[in-house]
PDB file of C-alpha atoms and ligand atoms in Angstrom:
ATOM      1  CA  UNK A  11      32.686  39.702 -51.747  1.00 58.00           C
ATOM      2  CA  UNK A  12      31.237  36.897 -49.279  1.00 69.00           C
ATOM      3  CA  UNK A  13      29.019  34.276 -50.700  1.00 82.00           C
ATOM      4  CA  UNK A  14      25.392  34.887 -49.475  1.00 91.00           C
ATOM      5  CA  UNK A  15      23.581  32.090 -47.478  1.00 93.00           C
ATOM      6  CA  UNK A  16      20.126  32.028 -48.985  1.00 95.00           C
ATOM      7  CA  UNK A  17      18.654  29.876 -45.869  1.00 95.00           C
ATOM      8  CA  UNK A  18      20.930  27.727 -43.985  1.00 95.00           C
ATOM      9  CA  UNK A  19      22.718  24.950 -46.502  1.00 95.00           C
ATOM     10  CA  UNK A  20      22.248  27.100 -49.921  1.00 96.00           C
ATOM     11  CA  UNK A  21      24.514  30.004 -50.907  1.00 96.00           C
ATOM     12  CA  UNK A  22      24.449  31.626 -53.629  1.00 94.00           C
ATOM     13  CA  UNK A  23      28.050  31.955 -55.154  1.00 92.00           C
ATOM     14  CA  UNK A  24      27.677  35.136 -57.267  1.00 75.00           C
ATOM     15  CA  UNK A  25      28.925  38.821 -56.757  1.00 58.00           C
ATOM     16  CA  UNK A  26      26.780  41.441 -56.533  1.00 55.00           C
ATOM     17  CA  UNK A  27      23.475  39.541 -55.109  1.00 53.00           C
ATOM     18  CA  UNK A  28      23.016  38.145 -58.958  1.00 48.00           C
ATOM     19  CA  UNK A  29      23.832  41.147 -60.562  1.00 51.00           C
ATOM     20  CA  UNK A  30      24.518  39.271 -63.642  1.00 57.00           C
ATOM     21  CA  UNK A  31      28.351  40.116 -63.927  1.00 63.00           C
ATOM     22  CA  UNK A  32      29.219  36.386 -63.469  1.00 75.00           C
ATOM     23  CA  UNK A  33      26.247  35.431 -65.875  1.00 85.00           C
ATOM     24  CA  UNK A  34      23.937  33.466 -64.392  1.00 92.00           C
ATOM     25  CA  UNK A  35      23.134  32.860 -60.376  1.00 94.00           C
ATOM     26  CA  UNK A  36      25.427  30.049 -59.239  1.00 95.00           C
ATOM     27  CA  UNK A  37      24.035  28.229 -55.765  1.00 97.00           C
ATOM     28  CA  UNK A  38      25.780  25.721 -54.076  1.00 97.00           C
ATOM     29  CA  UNK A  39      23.603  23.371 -52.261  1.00 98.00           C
ATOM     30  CA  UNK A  40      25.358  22.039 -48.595  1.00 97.00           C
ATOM     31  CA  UNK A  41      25.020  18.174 -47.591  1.00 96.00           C
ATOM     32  CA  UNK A  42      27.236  15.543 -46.856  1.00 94.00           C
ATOM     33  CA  UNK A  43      28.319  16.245 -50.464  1.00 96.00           C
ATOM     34  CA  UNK A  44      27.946  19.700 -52.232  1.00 98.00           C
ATOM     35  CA  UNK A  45      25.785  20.224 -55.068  1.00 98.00           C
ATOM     36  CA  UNK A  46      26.559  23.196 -57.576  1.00 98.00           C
ATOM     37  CA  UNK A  47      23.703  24.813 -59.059  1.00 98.00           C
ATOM     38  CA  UNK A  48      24.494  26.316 -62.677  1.00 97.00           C
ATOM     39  CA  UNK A  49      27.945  27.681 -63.704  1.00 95.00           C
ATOM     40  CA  UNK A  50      27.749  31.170 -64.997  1.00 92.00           C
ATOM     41  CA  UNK A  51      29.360  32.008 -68.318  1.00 90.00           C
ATOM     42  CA  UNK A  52      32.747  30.683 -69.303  1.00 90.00           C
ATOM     43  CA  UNK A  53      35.896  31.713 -67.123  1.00 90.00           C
ATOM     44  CA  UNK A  54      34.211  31.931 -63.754  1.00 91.00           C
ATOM     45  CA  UNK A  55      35.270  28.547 -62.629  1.00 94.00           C
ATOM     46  CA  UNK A  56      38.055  29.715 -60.492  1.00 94.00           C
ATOM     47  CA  UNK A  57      36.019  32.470 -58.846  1.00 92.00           C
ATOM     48  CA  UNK A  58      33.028  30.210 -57.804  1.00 94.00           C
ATOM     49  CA  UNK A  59      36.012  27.130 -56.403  1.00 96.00           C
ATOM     50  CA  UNK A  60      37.303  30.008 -54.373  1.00 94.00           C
ATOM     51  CA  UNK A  61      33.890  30.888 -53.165  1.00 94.00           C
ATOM     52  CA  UNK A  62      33.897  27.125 -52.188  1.00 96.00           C
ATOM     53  CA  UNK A  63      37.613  27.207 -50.443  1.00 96.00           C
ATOM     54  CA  UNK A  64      36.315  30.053 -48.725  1.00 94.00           C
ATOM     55  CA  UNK A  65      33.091  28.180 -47.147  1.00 95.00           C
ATOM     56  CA  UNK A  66      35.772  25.412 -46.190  1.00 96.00           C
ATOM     57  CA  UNK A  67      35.171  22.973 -48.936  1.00 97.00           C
ATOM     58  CA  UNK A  68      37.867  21.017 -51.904  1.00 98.00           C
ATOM     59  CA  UNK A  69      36.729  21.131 -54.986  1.00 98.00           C
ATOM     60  CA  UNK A  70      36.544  17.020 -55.132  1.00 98.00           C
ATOM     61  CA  UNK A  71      33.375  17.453 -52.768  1.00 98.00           C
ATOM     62  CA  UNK A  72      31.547  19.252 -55.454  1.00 98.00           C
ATOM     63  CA  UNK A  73      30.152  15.426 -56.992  1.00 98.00           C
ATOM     64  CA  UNK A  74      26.655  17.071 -58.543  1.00 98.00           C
ATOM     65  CA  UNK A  75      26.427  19.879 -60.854  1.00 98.00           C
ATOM     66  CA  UNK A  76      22.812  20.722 -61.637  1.00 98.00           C
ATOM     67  CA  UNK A  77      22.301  22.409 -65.139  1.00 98.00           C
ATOM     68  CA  UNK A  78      18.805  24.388 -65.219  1.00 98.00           C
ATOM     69  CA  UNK A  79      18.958  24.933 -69.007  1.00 97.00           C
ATOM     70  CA  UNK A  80      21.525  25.029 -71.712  1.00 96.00           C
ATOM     71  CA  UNK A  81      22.252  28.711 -71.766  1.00 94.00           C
ATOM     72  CA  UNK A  82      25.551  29.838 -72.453  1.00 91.00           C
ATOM     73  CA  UNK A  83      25.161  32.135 -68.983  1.00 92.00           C
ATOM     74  CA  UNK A  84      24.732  29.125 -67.231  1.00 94.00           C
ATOM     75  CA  UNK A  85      26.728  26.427 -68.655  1.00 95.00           C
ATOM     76  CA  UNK A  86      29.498  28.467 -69.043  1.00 93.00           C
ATOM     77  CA  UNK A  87      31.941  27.509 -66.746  1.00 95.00           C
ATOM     78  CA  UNK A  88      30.406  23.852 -66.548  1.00 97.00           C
ATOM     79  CA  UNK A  89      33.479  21.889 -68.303  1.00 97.00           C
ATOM     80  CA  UNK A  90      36.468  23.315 -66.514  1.00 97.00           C
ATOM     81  CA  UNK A  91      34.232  22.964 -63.561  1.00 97.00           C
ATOM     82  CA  UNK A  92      33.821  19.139 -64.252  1.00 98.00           C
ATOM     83  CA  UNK A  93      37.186  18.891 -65.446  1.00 98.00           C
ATOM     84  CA  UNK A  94      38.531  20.014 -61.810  1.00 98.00           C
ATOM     85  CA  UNK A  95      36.003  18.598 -59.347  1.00 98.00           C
ATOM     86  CA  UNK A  96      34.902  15.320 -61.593  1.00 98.00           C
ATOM     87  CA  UNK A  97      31.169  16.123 -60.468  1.00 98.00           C
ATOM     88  CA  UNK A  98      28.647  14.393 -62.519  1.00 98.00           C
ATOM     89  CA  UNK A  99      26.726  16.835 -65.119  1.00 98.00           C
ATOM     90  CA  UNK A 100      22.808  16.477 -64.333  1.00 98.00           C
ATOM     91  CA  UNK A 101      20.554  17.997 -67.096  1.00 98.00           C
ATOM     92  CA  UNK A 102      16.940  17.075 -68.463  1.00 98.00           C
ATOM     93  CA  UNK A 103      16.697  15.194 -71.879  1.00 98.00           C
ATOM     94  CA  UNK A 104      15.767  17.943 -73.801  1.00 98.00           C
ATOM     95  CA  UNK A 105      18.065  20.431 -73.259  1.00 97.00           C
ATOM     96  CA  UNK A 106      21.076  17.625 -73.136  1.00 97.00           C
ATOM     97  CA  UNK A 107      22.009  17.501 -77.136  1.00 96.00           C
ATOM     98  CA  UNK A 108      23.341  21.307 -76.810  1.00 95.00           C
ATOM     99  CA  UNK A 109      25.277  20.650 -73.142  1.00 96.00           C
ATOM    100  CA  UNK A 110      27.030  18.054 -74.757  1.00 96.00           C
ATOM    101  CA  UNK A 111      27.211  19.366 -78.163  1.00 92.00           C
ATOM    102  CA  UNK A 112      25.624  16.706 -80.142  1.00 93.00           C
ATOM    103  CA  UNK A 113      22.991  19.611 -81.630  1.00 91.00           C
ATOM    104  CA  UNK A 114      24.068  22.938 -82.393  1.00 83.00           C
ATOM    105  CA  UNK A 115      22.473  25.279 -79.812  1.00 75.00           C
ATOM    106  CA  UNK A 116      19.900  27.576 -81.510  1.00 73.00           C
ATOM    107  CA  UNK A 117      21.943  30.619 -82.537  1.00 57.00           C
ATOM    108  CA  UNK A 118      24.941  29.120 -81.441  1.00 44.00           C
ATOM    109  CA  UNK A 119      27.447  31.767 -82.321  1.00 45.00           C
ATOM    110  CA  UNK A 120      25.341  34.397 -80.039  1.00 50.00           C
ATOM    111  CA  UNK A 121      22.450  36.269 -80.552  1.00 54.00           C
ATOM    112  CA  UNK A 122      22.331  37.768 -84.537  1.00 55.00           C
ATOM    113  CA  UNK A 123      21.873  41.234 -82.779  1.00 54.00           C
ATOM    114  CA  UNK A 124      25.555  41.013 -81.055  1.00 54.00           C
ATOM    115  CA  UNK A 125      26.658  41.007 -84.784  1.00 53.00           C
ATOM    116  CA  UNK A 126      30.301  40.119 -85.417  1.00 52.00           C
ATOM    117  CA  UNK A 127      32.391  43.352 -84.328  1.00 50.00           C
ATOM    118  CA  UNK A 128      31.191  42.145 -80.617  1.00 51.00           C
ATOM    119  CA  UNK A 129      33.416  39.484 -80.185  1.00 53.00           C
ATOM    120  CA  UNK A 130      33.880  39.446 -76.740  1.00 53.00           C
ATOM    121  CA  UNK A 131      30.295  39.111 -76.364  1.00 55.00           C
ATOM    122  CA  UNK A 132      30.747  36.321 -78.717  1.00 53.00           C
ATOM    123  CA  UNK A 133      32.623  34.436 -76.804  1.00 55.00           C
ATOM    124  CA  UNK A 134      30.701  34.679 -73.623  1.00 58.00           C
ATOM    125  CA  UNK A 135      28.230  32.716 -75.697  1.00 63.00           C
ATOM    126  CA  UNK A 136      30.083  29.995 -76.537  1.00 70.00           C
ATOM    127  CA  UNK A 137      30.202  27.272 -74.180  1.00 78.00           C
ATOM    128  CA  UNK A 138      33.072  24.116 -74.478  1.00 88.00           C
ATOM    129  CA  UNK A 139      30.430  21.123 -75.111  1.00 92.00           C
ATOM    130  CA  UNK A 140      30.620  18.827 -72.040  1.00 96.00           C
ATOM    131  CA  UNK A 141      29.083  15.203 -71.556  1.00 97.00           C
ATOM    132  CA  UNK A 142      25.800  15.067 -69.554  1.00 98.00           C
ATOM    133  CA  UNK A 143      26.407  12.087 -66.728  1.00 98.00           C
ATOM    134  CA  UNK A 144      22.709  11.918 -65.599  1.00 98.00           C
ATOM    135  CA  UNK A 145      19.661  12.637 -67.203  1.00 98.00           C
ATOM    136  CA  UNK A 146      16.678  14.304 -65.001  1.00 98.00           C
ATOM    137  CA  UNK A 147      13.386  14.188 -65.833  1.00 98.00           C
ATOM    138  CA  UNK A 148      10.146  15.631 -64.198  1.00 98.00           C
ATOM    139  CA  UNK A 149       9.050  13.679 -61.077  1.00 98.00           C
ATOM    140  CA  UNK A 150      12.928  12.660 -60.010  1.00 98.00           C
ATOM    141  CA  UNK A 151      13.972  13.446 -56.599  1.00 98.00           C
ATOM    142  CA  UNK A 152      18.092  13.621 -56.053  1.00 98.00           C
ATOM    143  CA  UNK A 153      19.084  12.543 -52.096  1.00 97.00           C
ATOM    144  CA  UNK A 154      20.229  16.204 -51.461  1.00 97.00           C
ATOM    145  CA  UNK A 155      18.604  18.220 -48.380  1.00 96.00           C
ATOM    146  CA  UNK A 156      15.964  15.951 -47.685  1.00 96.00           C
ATOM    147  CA  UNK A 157      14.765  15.467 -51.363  1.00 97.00           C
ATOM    148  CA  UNK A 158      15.081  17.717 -54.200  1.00 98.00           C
ATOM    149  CA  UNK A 159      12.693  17.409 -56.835  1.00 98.00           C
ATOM    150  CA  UNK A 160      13.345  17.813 -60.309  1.00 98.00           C
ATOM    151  CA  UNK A 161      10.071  20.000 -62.290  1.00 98.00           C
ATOM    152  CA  UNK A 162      10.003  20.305 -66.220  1.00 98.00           C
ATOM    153  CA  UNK A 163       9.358  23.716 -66.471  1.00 98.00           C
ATOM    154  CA  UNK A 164       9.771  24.295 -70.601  1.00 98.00           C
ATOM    155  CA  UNK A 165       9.356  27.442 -72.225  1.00 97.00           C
ATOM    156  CA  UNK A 166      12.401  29.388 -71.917  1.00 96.00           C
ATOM    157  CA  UNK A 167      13.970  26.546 -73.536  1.00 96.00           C
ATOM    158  CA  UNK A 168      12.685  22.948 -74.445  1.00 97.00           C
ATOM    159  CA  UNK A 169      14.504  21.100 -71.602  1.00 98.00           C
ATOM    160  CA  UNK A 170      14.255  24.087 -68.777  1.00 98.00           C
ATOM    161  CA  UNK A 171      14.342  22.381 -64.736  1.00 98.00           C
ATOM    162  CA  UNK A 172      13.102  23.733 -61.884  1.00 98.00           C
ATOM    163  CA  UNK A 173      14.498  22.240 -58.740  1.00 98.00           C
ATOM    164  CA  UNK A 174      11.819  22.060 -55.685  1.00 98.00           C
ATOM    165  CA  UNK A 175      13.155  21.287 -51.845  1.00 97.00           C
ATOM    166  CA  UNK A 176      10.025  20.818 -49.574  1.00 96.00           C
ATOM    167  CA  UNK A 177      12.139  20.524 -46.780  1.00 95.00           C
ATOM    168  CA  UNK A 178      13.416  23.663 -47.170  1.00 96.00           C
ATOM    169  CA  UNK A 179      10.437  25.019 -48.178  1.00 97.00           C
ATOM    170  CA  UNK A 180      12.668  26.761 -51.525  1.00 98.00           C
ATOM    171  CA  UNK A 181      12.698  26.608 -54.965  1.00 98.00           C
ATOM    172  CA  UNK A 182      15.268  27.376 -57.607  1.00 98.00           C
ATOM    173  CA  UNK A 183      13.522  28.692 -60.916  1.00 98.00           C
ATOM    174  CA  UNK A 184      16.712  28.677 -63.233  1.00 97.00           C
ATOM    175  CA  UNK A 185      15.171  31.375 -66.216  1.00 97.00           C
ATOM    176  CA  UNK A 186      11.691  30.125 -65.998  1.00 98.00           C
ATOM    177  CA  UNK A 187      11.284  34.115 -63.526  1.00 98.00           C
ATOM    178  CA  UNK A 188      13.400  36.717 -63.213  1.00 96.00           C
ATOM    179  CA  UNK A 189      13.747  38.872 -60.163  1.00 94.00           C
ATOM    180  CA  UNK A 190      15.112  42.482 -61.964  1.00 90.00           C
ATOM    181  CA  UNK A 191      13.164  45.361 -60.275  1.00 90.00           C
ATOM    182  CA  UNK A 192       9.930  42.778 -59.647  1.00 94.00           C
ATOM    183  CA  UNK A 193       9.353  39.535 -60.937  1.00 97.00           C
ATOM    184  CA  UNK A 194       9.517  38.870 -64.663  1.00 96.00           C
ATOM    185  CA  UNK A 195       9.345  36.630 -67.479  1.00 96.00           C
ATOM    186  CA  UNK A 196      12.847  35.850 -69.179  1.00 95.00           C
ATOM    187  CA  UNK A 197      13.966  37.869 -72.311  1.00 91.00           C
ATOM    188  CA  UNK A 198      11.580  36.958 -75.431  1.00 89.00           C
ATOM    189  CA  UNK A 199      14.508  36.637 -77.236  1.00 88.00           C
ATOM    190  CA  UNK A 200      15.801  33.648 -75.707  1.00 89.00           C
ATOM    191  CA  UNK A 201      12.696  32.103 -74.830  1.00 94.00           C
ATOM    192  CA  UNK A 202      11.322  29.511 -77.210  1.00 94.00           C
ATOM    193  CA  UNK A 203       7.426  29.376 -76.543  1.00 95.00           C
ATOM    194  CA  UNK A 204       5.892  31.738 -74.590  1.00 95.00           C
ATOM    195  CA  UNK A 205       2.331  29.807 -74.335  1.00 95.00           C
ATOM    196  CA  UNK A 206       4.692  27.289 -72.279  1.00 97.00           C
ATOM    197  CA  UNK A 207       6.745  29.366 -70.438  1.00 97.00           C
ATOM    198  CA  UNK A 208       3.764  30.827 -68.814  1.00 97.00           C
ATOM    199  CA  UNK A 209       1.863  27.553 -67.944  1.00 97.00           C
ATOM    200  CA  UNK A 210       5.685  26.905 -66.135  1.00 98.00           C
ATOM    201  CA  UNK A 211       5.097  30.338 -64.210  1.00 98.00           C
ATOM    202  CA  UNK A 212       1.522  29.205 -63.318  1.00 98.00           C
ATOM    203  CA  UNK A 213       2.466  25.723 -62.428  1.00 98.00           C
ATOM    204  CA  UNK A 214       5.144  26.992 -59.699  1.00 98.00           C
ATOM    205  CA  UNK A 215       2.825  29.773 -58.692  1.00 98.00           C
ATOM    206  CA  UNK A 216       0.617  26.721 -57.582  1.00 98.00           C
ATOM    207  CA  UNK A 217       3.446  25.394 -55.890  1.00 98.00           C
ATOM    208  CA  UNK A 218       3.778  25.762 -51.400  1.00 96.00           C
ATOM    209  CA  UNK A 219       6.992  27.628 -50.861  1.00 97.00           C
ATOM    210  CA  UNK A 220       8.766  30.619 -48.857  1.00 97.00           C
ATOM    211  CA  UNK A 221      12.167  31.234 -51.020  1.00 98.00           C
ATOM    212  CA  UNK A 222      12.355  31.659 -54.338  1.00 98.00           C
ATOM    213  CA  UNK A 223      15.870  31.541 -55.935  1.00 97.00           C
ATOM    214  CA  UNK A 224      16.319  32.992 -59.484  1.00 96.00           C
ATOM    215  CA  UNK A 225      19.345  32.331 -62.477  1.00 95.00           C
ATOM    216  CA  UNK A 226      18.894  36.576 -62.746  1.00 93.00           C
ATOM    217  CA  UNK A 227      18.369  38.353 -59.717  1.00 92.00           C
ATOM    218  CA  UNK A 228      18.675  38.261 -55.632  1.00 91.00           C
ATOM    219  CA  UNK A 229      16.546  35.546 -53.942  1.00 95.00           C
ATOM    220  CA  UNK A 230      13.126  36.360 -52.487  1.00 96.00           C
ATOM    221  CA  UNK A 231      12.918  35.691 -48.901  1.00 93.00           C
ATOM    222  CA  UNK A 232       9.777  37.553 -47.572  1.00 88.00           C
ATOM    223  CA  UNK A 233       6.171  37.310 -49.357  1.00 90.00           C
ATOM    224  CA  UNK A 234       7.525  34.899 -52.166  1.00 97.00           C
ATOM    225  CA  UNK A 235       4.848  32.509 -52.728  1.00 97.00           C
ATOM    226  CA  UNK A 236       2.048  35.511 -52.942  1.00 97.00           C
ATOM    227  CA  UNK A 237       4.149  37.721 -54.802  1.00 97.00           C
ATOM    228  CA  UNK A 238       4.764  34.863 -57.540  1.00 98.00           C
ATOM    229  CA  UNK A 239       1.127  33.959 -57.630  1.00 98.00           C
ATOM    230  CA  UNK A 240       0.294  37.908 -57.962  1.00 97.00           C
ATOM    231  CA  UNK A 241       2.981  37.798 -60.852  1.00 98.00           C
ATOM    232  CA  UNK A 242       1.510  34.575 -62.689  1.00 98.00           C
ATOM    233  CA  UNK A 243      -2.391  35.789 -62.475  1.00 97.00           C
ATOM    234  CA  UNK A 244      -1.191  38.930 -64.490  1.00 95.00           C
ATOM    235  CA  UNK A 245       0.482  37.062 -67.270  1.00 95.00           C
ATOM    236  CA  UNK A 246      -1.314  36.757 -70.290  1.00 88.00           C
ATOM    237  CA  UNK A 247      -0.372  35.278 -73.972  1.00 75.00           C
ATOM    238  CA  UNK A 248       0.737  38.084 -76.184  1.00 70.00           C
ATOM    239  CA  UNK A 249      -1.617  38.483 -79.025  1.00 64.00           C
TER     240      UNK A 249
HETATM  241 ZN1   ZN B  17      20.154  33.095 -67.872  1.00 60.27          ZN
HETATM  242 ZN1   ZN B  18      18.266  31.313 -70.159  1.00 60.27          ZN
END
């Protein structure tokens, strides 16, 4: 299956419009260098570099690879893809210590609920620990499509990025929404504080934009900014 062009300059790599068989949403941002955009889970590197051939690029003009949280659907395929294209690994400070290994991510060995007989689950979970190259904190702006800037949007996890082009008029959300039949919040069982995640929701709600692209889920195109500010108004803290 074809990569999809989101708006001219960003594709999104995955099968299936974000389906989730590749784990997370992988977009490849288009400038005079190319910018990945997550990694899915772990063995997907040679899919996504053929996605790349197949848009005309080597896998040495990949120099950026932007990682929107730590997840293991995510950061997956992040070492072999560093390993091949020697991109530098951009993540925020928080979220850093379990890219590179130096913490132990928070239920490391998979969700408790997988249990042990689900081993291939199991592994899907585990990422290889890779070095982060540059850290990103809220306010940056990296020289890619007229200026991308980096958000701290925590909640789903301590150290989760949102990446705003203005240019473009587009966001990419990472987990911080989900677009699975409507707009959602990511699973409570990976998120670690709700009370944040939802001032992240509000905060990009408040935010001028047309396209909305997701780590779960196709991109929105048509509406976006009204139907994400229709979605934050009608969050509220669980009790
Ligand atoms: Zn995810
Ligand atoms: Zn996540």
């Amino acid at each position: 299956m074809k990569s999809m062009e989101v708006i001219p300059g960003i594709h999104l790599l995955s099968s299936f419009l974000g389906a989730g068989v590749w784990g997370a949403n992988v977009y490849l941002l288009e400038d005079n260098d190319l910018t990945l955009v997550d990694t899915g889970f772990i063995g997907r590197s040679g899919q996504i570099l053929r996605k790349v051939a197949d848009l005309g690029y080597a896998p040495s003009d990949i120099t950026r690879i932007i990682i929107t949280h730590y997840h293991a659907d995510h950061i997956g395929s992040l070492a072999m893809l560093k390993k091949v294209t020697q991109a530098k690994v951009l993540a925020h400070p928080a979220d850093a210590p379990y890219i590179n290994g130096r913490l132990p991510e928070p239920g490391a060995a998979g969700p408790k609920w997988l249990g042990r007989s689900f081993t291939h689950f199991r592994r899907l979970w585990s990422a290889i620990a890779t070095s982060v190259d540059v850290l990103v904190n809220e306010g940056d702006e990296l020289p890619v499509l007229g200026g991308i800037k980096i958000l701290h949007t925590p909640g789903h996890t301590c150290g989760s990025i949102s990446l705003f082009c203005p240019s473009r008029r587009l966001i990419i959300v990472g987990d911080v929404i989900a677009h699975r039949f409507g707009l959602r919040l990511p699973s409570k069982t990976f998120t670690e504080d709700i009370a944040q995640e939802i001032s992240s929701v509000r905060r990009i709600a408040s935010l001028d934009f047309d396209v909305v692209c997701f780590g779960h889920g196709s991109p929105l195109r048509h509406g976006a900014r009204n139907k994400v500010s229709d979605f934050a108004r009608g969050l509220s803290l669980p009790s």
